[in-house]
Coordinates of C-alpha atoms and ligand atoms in Angstrom, one line a residue:
X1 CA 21.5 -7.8 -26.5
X2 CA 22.2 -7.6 -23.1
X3 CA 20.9 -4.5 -20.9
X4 CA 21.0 -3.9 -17.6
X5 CA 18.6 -2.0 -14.6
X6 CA 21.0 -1.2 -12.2
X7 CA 19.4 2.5 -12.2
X8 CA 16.7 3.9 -14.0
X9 CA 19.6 6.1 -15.7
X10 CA 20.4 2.9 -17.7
X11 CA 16.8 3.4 -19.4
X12 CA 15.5 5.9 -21.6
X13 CA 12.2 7.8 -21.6
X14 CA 11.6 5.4 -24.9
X15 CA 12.0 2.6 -22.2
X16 CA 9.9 3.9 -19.8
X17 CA 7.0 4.7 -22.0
X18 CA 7.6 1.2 -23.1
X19 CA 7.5 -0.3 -20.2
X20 CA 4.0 1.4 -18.5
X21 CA 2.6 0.4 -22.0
X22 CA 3.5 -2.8 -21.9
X23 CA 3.2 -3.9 -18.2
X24 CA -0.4 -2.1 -18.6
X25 CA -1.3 -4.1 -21.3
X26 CA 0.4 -7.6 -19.7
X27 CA -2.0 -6.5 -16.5
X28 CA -5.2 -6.3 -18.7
X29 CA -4.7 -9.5 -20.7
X30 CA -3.5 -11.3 -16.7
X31 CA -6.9 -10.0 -16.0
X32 CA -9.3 -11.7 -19.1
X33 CA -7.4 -15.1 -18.2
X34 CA -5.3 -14.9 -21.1
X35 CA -1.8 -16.7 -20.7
X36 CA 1.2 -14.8 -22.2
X37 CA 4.0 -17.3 -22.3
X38 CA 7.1 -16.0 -24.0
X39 CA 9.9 -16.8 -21.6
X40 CA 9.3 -20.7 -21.6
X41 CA 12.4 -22.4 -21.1
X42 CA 14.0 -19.4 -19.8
X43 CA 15.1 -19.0 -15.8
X44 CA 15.5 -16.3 -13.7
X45 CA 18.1 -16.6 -10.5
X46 CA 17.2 -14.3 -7.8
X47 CA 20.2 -13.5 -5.3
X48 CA 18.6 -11.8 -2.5
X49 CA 21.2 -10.3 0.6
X50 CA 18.6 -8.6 2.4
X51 CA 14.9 -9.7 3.2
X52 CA 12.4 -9.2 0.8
X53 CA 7.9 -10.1 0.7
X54 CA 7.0 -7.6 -2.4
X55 CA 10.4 -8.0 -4.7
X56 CA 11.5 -11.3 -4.7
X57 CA 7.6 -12.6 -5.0
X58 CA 6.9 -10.2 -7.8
X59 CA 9.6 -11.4 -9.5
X60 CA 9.2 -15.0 -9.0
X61 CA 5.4 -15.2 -9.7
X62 CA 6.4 -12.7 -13.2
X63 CA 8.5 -15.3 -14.5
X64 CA 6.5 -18.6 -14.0
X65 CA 3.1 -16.3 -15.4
X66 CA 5.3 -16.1 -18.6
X67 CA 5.9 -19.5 -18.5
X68 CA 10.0 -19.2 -17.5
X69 CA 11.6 -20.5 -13.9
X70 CA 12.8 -18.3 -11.2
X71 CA 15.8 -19.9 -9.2
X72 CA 16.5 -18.8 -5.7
X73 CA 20.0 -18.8 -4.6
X74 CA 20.1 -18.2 -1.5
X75 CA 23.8 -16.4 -1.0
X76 CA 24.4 -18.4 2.3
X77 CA 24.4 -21.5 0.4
X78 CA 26.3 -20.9 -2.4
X79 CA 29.7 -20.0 -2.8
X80 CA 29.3 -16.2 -2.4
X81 CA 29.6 -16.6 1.1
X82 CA 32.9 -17.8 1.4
X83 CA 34.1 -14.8 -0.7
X84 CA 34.3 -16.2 -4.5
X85 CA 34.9 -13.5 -6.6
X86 CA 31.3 -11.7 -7.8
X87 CA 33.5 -11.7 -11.2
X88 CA 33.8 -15.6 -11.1
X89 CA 30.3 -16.0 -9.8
X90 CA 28.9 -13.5 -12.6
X91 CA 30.6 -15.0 -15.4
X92 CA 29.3 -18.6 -14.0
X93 CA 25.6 -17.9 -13.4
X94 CA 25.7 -16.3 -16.8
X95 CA 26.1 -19.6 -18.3
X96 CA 23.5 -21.7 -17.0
X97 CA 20.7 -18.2 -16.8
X98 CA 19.3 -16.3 -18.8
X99 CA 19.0 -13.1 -16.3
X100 CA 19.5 -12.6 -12.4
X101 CA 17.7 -9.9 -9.8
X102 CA 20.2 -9.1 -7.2
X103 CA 19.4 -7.6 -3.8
X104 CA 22.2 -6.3 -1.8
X105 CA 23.6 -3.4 0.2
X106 CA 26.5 -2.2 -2.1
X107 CA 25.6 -0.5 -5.8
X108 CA 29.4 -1.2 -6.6
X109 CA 29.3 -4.6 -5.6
X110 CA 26.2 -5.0 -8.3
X111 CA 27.8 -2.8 -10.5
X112 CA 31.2 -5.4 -10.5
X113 CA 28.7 -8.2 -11.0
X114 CA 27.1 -6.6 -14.2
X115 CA 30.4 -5.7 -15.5
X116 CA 31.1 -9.6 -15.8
X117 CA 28.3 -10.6 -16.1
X118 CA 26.4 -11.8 -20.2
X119 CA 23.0 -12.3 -18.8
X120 CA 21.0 -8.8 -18.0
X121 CA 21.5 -7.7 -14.1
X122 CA 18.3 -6.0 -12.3
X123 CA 18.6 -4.1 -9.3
X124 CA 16.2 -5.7 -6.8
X125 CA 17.4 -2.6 -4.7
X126 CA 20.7 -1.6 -3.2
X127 CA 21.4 0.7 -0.4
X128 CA 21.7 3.6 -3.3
X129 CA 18.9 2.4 -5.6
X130 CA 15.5 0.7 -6.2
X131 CA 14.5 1.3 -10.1
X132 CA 12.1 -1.5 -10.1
X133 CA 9.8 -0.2 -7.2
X134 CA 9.6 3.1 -8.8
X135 CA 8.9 1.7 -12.7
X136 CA 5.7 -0.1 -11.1
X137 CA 5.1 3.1 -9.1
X138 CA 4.8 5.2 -11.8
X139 CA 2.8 2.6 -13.3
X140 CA 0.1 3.3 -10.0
X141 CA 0.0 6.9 -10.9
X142 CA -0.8 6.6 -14.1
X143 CA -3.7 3.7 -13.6
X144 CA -4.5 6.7 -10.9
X145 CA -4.3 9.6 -12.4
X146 CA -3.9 8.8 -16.2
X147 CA -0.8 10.4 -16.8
X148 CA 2.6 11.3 -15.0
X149 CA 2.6 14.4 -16.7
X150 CA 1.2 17.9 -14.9
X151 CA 1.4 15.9 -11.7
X152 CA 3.2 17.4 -8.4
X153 CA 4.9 14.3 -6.4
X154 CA 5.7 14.9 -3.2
X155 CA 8.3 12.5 -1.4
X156 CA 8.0 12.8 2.8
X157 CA 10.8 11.0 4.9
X158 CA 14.4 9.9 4.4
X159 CA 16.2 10.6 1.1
X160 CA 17.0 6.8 0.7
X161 CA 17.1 4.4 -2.0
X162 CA 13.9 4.8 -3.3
X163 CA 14.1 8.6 -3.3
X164 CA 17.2 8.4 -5.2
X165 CA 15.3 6.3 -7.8
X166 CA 12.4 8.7 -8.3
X167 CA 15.2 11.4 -8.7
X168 CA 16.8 9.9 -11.3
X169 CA 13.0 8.7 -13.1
X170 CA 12.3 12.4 -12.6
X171 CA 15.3 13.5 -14.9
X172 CA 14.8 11.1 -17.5
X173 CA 11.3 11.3 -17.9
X174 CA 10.6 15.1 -16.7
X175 CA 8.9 15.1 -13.0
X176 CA 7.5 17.4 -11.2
X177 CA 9.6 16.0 -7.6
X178 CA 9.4 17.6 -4.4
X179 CA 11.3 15.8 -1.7
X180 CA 11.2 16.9 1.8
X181 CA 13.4 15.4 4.3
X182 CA 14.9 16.3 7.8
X183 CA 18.2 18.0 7.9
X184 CA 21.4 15.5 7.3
X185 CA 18.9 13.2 5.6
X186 CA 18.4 14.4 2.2
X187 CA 19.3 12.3 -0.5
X188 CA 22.7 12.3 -1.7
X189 CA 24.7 14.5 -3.0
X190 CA 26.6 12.1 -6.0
X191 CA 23.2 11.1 -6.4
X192 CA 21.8 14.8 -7.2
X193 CA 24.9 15.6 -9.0
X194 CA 24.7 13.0 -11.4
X195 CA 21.2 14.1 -12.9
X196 CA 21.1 18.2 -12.0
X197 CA 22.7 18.9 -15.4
X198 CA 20.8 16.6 -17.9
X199 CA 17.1 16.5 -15.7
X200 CA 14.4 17.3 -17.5
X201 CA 11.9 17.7 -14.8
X202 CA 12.1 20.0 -11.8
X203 CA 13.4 18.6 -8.4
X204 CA 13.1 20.6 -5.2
X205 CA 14.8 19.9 -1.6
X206 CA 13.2 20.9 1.1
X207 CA 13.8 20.6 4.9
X208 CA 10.0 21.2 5.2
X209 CA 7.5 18.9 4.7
X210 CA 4.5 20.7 4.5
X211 CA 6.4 22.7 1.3
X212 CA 6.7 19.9 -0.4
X213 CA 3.1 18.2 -0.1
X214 CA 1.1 21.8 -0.8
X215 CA -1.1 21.1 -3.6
X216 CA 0.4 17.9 -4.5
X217 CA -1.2 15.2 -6.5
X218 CA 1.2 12.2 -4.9
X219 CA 2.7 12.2 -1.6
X220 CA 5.0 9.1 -1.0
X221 CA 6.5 7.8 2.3
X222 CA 8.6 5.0 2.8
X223 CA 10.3 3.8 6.2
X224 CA 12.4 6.2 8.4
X225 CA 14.9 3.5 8.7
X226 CA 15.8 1.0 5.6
X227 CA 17.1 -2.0 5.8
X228 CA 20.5 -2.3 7.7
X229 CA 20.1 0.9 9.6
X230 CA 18.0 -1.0 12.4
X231 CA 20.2 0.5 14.8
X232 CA 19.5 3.7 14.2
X233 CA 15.8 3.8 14.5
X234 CA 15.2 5.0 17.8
X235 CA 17.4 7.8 17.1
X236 CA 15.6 8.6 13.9
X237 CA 12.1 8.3 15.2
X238 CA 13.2 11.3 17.4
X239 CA 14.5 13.3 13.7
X240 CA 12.0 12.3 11.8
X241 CA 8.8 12.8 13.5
X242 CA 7.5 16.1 11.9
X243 CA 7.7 14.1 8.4
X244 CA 5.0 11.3 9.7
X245 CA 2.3 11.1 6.6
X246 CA -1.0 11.5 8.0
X247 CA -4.2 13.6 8.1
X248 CA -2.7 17.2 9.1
X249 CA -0.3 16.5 6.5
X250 CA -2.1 15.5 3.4
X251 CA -4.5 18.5 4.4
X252 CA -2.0 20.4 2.3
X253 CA -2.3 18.7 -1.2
X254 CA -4.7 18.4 -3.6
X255 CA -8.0 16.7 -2.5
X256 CA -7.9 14.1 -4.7
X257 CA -4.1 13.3 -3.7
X258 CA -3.2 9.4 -3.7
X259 CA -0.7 8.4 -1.1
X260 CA 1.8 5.7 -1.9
X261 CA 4.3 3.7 0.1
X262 CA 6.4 1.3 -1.1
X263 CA 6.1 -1.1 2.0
X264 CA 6.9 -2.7 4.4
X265 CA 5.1 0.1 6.6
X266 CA 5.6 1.4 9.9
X267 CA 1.8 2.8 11.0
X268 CA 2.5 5.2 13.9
X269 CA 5.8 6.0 12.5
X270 CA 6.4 7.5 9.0
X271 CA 2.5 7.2 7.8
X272 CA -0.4 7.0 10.2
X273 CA -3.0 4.0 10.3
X274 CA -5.4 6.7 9.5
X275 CA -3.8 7.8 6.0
X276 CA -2.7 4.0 5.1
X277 CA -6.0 2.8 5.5
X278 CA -7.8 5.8 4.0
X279 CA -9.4 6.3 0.7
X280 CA -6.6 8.0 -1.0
X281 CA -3.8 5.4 -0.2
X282 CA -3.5 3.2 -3.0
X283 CA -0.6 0.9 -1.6
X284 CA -2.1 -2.5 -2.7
X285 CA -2.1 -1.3 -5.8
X286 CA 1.4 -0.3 -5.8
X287 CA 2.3 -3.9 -4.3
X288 CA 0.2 -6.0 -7.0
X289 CA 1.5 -3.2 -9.9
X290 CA 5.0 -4.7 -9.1
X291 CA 4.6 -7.8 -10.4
X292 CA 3.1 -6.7 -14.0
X293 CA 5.8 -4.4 -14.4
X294 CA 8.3 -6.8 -13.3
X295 CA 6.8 -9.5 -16.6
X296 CA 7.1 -6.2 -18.6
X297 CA 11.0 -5.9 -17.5
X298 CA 12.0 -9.0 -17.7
X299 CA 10.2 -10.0 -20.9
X300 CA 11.9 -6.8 -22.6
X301 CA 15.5 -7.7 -21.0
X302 CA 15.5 -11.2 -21.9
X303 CA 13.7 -11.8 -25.3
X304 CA 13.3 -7.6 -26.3
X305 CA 10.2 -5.7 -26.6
X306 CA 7.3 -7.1 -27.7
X307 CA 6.7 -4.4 -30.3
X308 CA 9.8 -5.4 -32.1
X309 CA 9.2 -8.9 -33.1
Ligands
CP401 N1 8.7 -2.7 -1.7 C1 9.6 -3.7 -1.6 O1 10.6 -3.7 -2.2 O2 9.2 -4.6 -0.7 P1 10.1 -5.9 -0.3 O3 11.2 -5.4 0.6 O4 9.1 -6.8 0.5 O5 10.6 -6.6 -1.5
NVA402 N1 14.1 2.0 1.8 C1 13.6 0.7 2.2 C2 12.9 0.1 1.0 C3 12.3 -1.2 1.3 C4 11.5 -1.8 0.1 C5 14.8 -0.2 2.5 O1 15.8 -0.1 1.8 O2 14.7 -0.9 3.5

């Protein structure tokens, strides 16, 4: 059957706790040597708009350890670029794929493409969303802390992308979410909207930073400026400097805190070289966790769960 991650609202908490169990247990048996090959003969077509180190290697390095083939297409090269319908394009890729990561700037424009699209569509992040990097993050907290539950998770910085997708993981599967960012940054509004009603976890907006990081257990930064918004970094370095994650800051939170980033990282600028490089950040982690929890998704999107077979 075909499913989609174009946001974490297209999962359930069923799928989440599926998904930490399995990627976990994919990690562990990576680990011993053992070679978990499900997906052979399947392929994966990446269609990346916007750079990427983490996502597109993750995903690429997922699919040939389950013995599938990732397929690049590089958007410049292919028809896309001289304006073919992403309905036409959809409906042609799903005949020769068997599931494609997308990276671009517009949520609709992925949204069009899944609605003609057969083969399951992942958001490899948009300007709105990234549900993958926050699936493998919450994948770091529990290797960290040993459950999501009971713990306060403190987001510092711009209500971006990835804040958006640790709102909506915090209504489907019950966070505790604090999310401080400067005035006119928070995250957006349809995006609040959306999950307010049906959330099951608590989600606090604050413009003040050392609010949202008091006895917190996770405190998460990511860049002041994502991608496509280059211009405005010197103007937000000015806004945003009070929000910088480092020692002062994390004084607030729980000793054994853990910091996270999703990367790329900007030392001197939303975290310090101090905090990143300090015995509570656990960033690597984050960056290798992405790739087991990308086997996990694609695994689950393109042959099922592994329970049910
Ligand atoms: N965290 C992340 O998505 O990194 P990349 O931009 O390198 O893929
Ligand atoms: N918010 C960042 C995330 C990069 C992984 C961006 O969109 O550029």
């Amino acid at each position: 059957m075909k499913k989609d991650i174009l946001t974490l609202l297209d999962l359930t908490k069923e799928d989440f706790l599926y998904l930490f169990q399995r990627a976990a247990e994919l990690k562990k048996r990576h680990k011993k040597g053992i070679v978990d090959q499900p997906l052979i003969g399947k392929s994966l077509g990446l269609i990346f708009e916007k750079p990427s180190t983490r996502t597109r290697l993750s995903f690429e390095t997922a699919m040939i350890q389950l013995g599938g083939s990732p397929i690049f297409i590089s958007a410049k090269d292919t028809q896309i670029v001289r304006n073919e319908p992403v309905r036409d394009t959809a409906r042609v890729l799903s005949r020769y794929i068997d599931a494609v990561a997308i990276r671009t700037f517009s949520q609709d424009l992925l949204n069009g493409f899944a609605e003609f699209s057969d083969i399951p569509v992942i958001n490899a992040l948009t300007d709105l969303y990234h549900p993958c990097q926050v699936l493998s993050d919450l994948l770091t907290v529990i290797e960290h802390k040993g459950e999501y539950q009971n713990q306060k998770i403190a987001w510092v910085g711009d209500g971006n992308n990835v804040a958006h997708s640790w709102i909506n993981a915090a209504s489907v599967i019950g966070l505790d979410l604090r999310l401080a960012c400067p005035e006119g940054y928070e995250p957006k509004r349809e995006v609040l909207d959306k999950v307010l009603s049906a959330c099951c976890g608590t989600i606090l907006v604050t413009n003040d930073p050392h609010e949202a990081v008091q006895d917190a257990d996770v405190i998460y930064t990511d860049v002041w400026a994502s991608m496509g918004q280059e211009r405005e970094q010197n103007m937000r370095k000015e806004v945003f400097g009070p929000f910088q994650v480092n020692t002062d800051l994390i004084r607030g939170a729980a000793p054994d805190a853990i910091v996270m980033h999703c990367l790329p990282a900007h030392r001197g600028e939303e975290i310090s070289e101090q905090v990143l490089e300090g015995p509570q950040s656990v960033v690597w982690d984050q960056a290798e966790n992405k790739m087991h929890m990308h086997k996990a998704i694609l695994e689950a999107l393109i042959i099922g769960n592994h329970k049910e077979k």
